[in-house]
Tab-separated table of C-alpha atoms in Angstrom:
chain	number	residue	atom	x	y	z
A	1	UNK	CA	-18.989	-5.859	-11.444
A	2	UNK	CA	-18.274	-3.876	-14.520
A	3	UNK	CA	-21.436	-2.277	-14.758
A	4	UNK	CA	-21.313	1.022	-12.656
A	5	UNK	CA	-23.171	4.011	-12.294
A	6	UNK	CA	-22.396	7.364	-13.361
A	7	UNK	CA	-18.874	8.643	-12.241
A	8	UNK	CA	-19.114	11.042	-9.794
A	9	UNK	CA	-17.486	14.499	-10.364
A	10	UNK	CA	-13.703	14.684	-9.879
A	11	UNK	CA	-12.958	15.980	-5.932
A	12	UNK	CA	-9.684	17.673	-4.844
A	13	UNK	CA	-9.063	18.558	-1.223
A	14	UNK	CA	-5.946	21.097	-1.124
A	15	UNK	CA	-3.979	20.132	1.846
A	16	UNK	CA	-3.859	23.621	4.239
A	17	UNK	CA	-1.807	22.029	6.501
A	18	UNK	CA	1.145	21.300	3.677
A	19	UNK	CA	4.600	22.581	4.250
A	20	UNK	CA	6.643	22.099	1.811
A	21	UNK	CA	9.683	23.953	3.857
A	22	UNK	CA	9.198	22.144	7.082
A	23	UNK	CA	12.922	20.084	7.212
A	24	UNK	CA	12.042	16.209	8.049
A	25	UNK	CA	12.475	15.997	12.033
A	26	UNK	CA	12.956	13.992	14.749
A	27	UNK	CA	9.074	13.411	15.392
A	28	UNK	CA	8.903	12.180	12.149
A	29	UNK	CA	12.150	9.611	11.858
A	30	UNK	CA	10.571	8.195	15.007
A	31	UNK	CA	7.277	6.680	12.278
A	32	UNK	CA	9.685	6.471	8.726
A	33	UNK	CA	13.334	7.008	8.734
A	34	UNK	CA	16.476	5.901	6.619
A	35	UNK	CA	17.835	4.618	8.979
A	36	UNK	CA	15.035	1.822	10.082
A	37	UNK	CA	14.803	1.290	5.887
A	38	UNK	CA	18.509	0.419	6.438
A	39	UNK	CA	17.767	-2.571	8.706
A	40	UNK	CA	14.374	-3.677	6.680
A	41	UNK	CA	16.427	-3.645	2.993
A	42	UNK	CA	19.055	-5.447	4.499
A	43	UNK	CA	16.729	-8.122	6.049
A	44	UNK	CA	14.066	-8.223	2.904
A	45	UNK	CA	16.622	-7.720	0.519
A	46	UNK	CA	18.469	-11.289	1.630
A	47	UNK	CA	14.931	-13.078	1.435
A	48	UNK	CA	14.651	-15.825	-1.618
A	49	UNK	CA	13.177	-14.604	-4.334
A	50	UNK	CA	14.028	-10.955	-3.294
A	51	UNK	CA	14.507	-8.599	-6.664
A	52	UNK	CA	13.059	-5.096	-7.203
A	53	UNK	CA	10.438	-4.772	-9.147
A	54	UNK	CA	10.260	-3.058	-12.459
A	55	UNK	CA	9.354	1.054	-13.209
A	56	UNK	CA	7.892	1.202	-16.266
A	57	UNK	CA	8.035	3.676	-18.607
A	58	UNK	CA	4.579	4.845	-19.857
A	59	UNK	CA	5.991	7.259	-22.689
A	60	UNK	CA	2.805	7.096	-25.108
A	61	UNK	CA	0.294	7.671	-22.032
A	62	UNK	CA	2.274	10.303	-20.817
A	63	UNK	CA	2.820	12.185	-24.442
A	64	UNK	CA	-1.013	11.506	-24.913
A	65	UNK	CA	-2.223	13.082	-22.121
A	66	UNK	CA	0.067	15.791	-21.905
A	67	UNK	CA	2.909	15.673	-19.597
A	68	UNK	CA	6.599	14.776	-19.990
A	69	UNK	CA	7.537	11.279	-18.167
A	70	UNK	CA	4.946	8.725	-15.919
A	71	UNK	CA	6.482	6.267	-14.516
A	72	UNK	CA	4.571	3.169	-13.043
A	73	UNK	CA	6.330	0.918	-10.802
A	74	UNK	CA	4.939	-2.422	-11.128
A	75	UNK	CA	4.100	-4.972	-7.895
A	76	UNK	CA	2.423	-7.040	-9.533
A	77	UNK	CA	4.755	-10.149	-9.021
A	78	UNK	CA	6.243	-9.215	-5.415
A	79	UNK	CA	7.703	-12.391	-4.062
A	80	UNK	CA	5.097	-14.027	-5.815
A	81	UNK	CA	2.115	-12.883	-3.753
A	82	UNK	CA	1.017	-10.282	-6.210
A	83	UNK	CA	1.120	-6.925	-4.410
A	84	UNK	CA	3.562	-4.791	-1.853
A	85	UNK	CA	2.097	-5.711	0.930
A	86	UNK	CA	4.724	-8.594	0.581
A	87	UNK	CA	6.800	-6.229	2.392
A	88	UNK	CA	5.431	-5.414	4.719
A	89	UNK	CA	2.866	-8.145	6.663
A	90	UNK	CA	5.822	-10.742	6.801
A	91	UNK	CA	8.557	-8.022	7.726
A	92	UNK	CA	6.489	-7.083	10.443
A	93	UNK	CA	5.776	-10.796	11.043
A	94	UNK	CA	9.137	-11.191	11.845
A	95	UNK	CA	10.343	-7.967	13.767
A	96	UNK	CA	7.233	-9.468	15.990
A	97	UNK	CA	8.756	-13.122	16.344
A	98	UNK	CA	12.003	-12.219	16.851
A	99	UNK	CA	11.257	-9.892	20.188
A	100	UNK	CA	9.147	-12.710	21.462
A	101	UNK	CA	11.659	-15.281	21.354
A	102	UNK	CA	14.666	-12.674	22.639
A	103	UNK	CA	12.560	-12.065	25.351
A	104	UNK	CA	12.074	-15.702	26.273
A	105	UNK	CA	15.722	-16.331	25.847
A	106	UNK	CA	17.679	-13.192	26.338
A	107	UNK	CA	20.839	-12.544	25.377
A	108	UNK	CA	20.678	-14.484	22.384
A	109	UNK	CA	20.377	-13.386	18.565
A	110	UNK	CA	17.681	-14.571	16.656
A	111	UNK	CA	17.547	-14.366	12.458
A	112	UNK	CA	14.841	-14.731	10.109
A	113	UNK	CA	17.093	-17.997	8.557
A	114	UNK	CA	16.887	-19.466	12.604
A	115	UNK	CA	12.951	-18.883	12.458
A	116	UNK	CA	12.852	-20.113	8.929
A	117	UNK	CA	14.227	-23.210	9.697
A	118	UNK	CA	12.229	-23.466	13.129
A	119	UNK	CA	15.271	-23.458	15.479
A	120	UNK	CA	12.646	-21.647	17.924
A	121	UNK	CA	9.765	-23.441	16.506
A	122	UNK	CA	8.715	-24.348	20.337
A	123	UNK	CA	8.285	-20.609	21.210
A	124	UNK	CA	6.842	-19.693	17.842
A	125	UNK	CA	4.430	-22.645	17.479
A	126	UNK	CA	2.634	-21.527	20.506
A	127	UNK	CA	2.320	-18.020	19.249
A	128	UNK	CA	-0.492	-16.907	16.802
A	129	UNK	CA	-0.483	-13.258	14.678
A	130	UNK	CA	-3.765	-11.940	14.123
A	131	UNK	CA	-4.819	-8.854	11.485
A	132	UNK	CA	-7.968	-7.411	9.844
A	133	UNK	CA	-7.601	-7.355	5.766
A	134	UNK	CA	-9.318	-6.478	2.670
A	135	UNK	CA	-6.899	-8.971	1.141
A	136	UNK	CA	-3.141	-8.317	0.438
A	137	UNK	CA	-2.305	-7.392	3.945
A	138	UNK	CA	-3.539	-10.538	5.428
A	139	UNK	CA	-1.989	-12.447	2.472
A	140	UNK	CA	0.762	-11.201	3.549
A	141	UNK	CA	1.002	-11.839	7.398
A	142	UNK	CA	0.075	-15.237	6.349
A	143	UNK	CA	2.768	-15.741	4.132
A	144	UNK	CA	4.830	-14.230	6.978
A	145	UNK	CA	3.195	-17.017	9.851
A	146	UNK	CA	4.007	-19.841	7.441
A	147	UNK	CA	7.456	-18.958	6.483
A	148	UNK	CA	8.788	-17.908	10.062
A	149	UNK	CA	6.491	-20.620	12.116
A	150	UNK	CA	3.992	-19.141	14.064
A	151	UNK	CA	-0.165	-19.236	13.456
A	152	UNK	CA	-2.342	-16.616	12.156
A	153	UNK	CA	-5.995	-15.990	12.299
A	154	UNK	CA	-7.081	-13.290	9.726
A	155	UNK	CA	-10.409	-11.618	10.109
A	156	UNK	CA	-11.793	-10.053	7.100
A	157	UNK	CA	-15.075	-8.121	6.337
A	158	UNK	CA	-18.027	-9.680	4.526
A	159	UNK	CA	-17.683	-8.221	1.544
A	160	UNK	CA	-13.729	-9.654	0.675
A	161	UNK	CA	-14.102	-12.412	-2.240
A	162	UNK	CA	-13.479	-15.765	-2.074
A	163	UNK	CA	-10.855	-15.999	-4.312
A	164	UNK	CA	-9.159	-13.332	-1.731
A	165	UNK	CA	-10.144	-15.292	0.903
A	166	UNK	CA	-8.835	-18.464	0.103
A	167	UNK	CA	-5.568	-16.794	-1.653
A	168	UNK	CA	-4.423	-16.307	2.343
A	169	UNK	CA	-5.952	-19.783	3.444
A	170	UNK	CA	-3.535	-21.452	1.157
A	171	UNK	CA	-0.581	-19.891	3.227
A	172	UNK	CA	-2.057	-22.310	6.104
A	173	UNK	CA	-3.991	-19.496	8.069
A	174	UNK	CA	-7.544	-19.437	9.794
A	175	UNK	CA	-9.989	-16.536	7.949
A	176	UNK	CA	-12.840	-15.630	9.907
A	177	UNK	CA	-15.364	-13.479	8.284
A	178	UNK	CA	-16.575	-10.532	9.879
A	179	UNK	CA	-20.083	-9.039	8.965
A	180	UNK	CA	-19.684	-5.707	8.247
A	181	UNK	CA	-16.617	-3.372	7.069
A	182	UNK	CA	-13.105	-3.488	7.453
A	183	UNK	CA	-12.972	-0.888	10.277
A	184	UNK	CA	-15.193	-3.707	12.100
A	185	UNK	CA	-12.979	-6.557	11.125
A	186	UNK	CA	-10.149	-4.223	12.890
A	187	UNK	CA	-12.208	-4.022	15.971
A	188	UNK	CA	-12.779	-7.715	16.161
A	189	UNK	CA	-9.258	-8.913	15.306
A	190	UNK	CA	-7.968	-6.784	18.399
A	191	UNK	CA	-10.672	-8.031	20.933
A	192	UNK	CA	-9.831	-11.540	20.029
A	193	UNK	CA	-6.357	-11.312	19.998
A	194	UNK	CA	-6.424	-9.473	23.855
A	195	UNK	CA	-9.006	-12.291	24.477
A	196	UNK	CA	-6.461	-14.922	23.224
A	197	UNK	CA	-3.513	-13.582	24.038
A	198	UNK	CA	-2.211	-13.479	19.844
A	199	UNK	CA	-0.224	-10.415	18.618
A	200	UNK	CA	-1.726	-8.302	16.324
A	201	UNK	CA	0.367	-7.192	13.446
A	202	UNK	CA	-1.982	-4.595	11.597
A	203	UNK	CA	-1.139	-1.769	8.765
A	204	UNK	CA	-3.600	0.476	10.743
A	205	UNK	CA	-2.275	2.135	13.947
A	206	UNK	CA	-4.509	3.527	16.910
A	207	UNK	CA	-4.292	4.717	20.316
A	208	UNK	CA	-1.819	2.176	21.950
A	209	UNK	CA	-0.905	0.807	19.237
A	210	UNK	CA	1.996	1.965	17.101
A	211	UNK	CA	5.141	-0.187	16.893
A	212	UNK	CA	4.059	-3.057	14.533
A	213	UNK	CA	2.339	-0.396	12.394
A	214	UNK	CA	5.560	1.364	12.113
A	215	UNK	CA	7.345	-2.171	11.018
A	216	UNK	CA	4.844	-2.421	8.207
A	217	UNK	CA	5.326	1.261	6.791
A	218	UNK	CA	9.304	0.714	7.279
A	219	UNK	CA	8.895	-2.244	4.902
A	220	UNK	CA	6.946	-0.613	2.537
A	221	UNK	CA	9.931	1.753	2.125
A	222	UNK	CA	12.085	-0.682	0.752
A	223	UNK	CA	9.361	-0.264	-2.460
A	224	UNK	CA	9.984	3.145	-2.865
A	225	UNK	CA	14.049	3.468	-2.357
A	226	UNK	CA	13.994	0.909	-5.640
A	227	UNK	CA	11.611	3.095	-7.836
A	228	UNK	CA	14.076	5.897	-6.555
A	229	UNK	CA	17.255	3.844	-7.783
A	230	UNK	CA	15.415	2.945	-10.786
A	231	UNK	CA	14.467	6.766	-12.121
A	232	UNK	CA	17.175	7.907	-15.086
A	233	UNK	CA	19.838	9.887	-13.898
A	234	UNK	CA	19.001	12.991	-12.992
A	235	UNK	CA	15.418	12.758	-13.320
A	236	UNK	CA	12.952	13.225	-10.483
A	237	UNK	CA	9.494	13.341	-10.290
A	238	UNK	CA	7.342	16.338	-10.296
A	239	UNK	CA	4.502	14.403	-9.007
A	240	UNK	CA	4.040	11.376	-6.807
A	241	UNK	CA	0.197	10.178	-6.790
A	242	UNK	CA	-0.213	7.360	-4.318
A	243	UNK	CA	-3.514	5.250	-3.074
A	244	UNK	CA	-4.454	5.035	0.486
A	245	UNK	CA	-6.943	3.374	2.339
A	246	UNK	CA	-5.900	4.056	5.917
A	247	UNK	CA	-2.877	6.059	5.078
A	248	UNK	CA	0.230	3.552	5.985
A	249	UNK	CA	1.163	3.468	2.102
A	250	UNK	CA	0.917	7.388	1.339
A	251	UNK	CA	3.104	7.716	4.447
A	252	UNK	CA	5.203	5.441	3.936
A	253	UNK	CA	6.124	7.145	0.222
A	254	UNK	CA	5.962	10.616	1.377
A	255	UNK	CA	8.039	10.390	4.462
A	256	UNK	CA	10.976	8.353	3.025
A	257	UNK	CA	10.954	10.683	-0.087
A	258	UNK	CA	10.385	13.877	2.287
A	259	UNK	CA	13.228	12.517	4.385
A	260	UNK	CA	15.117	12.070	1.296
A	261	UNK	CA	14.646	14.905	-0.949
A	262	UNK	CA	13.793	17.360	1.349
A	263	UNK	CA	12.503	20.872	0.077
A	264	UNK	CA	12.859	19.593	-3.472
A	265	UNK	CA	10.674	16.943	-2.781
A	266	UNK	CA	7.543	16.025	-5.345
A	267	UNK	CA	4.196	17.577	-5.394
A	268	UNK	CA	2.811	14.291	-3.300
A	269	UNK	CA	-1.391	13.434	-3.855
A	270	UNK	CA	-2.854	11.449	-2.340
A	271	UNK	CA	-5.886	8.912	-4.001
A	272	UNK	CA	-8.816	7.435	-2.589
A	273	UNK	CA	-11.941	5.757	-3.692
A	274	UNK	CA	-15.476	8.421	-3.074
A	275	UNK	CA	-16.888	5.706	-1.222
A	276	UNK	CA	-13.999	5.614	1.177
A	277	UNK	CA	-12.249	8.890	1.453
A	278	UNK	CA	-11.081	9.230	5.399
A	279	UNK	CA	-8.679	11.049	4.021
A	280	UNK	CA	-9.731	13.212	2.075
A	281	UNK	CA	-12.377	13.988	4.739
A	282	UNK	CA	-9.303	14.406	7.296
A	283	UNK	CA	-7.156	16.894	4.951
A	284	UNK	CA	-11.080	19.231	4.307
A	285	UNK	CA	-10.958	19.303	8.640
A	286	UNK	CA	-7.683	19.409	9.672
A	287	UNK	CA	-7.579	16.502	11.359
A	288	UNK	CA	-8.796	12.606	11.220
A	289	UNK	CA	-12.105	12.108	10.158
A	290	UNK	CA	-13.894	8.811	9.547
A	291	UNK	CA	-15.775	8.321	6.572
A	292	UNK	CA	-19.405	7.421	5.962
A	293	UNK	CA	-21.536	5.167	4.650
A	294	UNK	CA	-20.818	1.665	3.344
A	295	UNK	CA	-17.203	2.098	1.971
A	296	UNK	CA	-18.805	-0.067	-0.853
A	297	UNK	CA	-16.217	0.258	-3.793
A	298	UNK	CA	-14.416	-2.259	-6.396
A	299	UNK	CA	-11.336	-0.898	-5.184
A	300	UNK	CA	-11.237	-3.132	-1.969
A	301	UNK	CA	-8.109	-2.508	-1.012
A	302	UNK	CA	-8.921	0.927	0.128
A	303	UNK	CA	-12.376	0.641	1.348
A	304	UNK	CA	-11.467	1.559	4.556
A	305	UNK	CA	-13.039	4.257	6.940
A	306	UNK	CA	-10.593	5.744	9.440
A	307	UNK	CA	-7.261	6.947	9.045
A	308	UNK	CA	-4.034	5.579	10.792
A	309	UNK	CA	-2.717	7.709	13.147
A	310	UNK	CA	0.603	7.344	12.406
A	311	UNK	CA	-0.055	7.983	8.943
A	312	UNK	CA	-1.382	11.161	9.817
A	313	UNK	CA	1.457	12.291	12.281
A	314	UNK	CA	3.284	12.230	8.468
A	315	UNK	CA	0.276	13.308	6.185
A	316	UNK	CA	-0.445	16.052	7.626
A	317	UNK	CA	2.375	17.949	6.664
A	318	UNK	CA	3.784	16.180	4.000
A	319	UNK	CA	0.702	15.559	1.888
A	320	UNK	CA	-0.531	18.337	-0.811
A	321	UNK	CA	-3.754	17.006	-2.051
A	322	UNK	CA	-6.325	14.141	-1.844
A	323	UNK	CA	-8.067	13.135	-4.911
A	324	UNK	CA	-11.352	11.187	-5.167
A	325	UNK	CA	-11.788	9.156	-8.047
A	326	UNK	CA	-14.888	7.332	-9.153
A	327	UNK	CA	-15.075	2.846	-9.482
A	328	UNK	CA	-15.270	3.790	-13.159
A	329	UNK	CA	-12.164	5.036	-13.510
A	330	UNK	CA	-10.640	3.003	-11.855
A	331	UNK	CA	-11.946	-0.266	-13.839
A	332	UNK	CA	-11.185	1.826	-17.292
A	333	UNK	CA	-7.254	2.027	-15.975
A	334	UNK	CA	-7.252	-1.802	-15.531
A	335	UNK	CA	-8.610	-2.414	-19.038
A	336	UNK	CA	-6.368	0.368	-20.826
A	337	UNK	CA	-3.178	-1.322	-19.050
A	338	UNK	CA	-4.185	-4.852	-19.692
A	339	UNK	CA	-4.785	-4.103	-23.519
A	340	UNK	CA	-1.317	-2.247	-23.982
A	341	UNK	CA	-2.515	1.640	-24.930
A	342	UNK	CA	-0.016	2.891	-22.373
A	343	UNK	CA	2.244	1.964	-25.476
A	344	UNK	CA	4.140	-0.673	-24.190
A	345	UNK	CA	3.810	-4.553	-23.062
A	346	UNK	CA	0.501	-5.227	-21.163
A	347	UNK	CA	1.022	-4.565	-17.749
A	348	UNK	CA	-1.456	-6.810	-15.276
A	349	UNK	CA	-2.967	-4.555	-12.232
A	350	UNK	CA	-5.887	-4.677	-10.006
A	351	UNK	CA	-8.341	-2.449	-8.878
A	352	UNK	CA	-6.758	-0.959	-6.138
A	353	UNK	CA	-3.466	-0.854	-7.648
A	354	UNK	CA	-4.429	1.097	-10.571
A	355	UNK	CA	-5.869	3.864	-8.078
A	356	UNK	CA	-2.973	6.727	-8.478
A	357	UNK	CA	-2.465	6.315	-12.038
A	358	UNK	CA	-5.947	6.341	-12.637
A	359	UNK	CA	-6.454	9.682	-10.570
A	360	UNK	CA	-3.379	10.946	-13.287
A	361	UNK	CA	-5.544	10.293	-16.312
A	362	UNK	CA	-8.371	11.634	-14.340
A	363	UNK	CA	-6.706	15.187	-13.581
A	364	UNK	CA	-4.909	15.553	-16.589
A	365	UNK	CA	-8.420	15.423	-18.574
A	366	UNK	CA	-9.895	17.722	-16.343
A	367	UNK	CA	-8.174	21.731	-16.953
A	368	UNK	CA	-9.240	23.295	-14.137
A	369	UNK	CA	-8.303	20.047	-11.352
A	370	UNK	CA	-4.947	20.069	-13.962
A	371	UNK	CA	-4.392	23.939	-12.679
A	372	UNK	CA	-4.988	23.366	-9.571
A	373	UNK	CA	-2.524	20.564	-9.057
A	374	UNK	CA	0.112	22.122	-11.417
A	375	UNK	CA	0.049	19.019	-13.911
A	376	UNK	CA	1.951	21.241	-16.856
A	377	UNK	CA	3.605	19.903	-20.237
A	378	UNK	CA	6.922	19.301	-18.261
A	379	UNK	CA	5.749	17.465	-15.220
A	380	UNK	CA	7.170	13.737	-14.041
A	381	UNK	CA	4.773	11.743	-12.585
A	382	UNK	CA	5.570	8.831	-10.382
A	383	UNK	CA	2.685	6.328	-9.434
A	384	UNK	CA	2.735	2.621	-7.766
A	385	UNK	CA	0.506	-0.526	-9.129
A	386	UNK	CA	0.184	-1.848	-5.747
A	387	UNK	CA	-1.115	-5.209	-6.619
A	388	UNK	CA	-1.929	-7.411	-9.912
A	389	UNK	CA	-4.596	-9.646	-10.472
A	390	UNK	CA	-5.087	-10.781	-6.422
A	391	UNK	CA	-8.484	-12.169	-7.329
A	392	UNK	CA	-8.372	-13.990	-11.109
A	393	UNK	CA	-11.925	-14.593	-11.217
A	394	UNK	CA	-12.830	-10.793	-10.945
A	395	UNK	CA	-9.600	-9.558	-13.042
A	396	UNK	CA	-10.710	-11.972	-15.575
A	397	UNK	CA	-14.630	-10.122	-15.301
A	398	UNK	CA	-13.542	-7.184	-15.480
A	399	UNK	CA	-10.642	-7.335	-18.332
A	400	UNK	CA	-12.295	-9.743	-20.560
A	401	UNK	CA	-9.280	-11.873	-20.413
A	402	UNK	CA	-7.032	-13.813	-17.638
A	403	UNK	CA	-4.044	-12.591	-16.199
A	404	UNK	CA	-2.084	-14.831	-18.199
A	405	UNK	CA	-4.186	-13.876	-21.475
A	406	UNK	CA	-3.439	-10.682	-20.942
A	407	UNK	CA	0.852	-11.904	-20.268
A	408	UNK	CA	0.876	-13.698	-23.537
A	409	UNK	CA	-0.189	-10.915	-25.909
């Protein structure tokens, strides 16, 4: 696991398409708006076990690299399940439920506290969600299933571990392994489910499909509106480098930012694996592009090969630049956070969730990419650890130590 080949040069796309006076429209309130994060903080927010998670403060890294603040905003103990996906999967989850059931019994109001404790447990017993994952997502919509009282069947591709694997197994759901990527797990999880008659509830949105995408990407926004309450007073970022495999995350940040910031809205990159860079591809052509090859990366959580078209509908306009970064990098990010040389407490974070902060240290050491993506002495930099250790085994491999090793220092 840890031993990798040479990293690949650092790539930058420059989004042509970018527009950073473009005021934040009616097309695009109808993917991300304030308003719908209204309705998802107010329902996530009164979950149990609900608290935002902490920004960090990376003040060494930051003076030792060169620029004035980075701030890391740490998921790594989301409701427990160890990434953000939390909120999204199990919001969606039950946005999903409760239409069913109004629509079998209209007229009458349904709450996540009547699903939770199964007052419509004969309508949602017979129903059954269904998703393709690399992990965290599926975790999620497990999580969701078990808590609101439906079924779910989670497809995943071959290459998912089985410490991931049996992570969303414990939450009671059905994995089914698919052989080949995630972009063929996708394909399979929506052929069964209009073969079964189960609801999909994916992060990825295609032709058709768009609504329970949208309830995903709304939750995710609940993520970002706390590292926004959680910045000093008067301090905003400069910079906002996010990870994306098929996009839903990056648009989820940029358009609730864009929407609330407007023209003096961040510099927004975003990251991606070389082995898996749809996007990257998409912002070089102007439009979505698929990538190639075998999306083989460590960073699992974004080895995926086509972009979300809904993400795009936002990304297109509101993204800057798309960074590459190399497996390497990545895995060095996990190691320098786990041993403290950010200058502050250890901070547990797995390899996808490591992805925009280590495309930070990756710029910042390169001048001419620096340049390019105005990375000066004064900037801000805002980044998201998307998920913590979601597979001990391999956190353990590649650290040298176990989560809670790395906790106790």
């Amino acid at each position: 696991m840890t031993d990798q080949p040479p990293a690949a040069p650092l790539r930058i796309a420059h989004n042509a398409m970018a527009d950073g006076s473009r005021a934040y429209g009616p097309s695009e309130r109808a993917i991300i708006s304030r308003a719908a994060f209204g309705d998802a903080m107010a329902e996530i927010g009164s979950w149990p076990g609900y608290a935002p998670t902490p920004l960090r403060s990376l003040k060494e890294l930051a003076s030792s690299i060169g620029i004035d603040r980075l701030w890391y905003k740490d998921e790594s103990q989301r409701f427990g399940l160890g990434s953000f996906k939390a909120l999204g999967g199990a919001y969606a989850v039950l946005r999903l439920l409760a239409r069913e059931v109004s629509a079998r019994a209209p007229g009458v109001p349904v709450t996540a506290l009547d699903l939770v404790v199964g007052k419509y447990g004969k309508i949602t017993r017979a129903l059954t969600v269904t998703t393709a994952t690399d992990g965290n997502h599926g975790r999620s919509v497990a999580w969701g299933a078990q808590v609101f009282g439906c079924n779910a069947v989670i497809y995943v591709p071959a290459a998912c571990s089985d410490g991931r694997r049996k992570a969303i197994e414990a939450y009671g759901a059905r994995v089914v392994v698919v052989d080949g990527v995630y972009d063929e797990a996708v394909r399979r999880a929506a052929a069964d489910a209009r073969a079964n008659g189960w609801f999909v509830v994916s992060d990825t949105s295609y032709s058709g499909y768009m609504d329970v995408p949208r309830d995903v990407m709304q939750g995710y926004t609940v993520m970002v509106e706390e590292a926004v309450q959680q910045l000093p007073a008067s301090e905003r970022p400069t910079h906002v480098f996010v990870q994306g495999g098929v996009g839903a995350l990056p648009a989820a940040v940029c358009g609730h930012l864009w929407e609330s910031w407007g023209r003096q809205r961040p510099t927004f990159v975003v990251v991606q694996s070389q082995a898996a860079d749809a996007i990257y591809r998409s912002a070089l052509a102007g439009r979505p592009v698929a990538a190639e090859g075998a999306l083989d990366t460590v960073m699992v959580g974004l080895a995926c090969g086509e972009v979300s078209l809904l993400a795009w509908a936002l990304l297109e306009r509101g993204m800057d630049a798309v960074v590459t970064i190399s497996d390497s990098a990545a895995l060095d990010t996990m190691r320098l956070l786990a041993q403290g040389r950010h200058g502050g407490r250890p901070i547990v974070a797995g390899e996808s969730g490591v992805a925009g902060l280590a495309a930070v240290l990756a710029v910042a050491a390169d001048p001419e990419a620096r340049t390019a993506l105005g990375l000066m002495p004064d900037a801000r930099v805002l980044v998201f650890g998307t998920e913590g250790a979601t597979d001990p085994d391999i956190y353990a491999h590649i650290v040298g130590r176990t989560a809670e090793q790395v906790l106790a220092l």
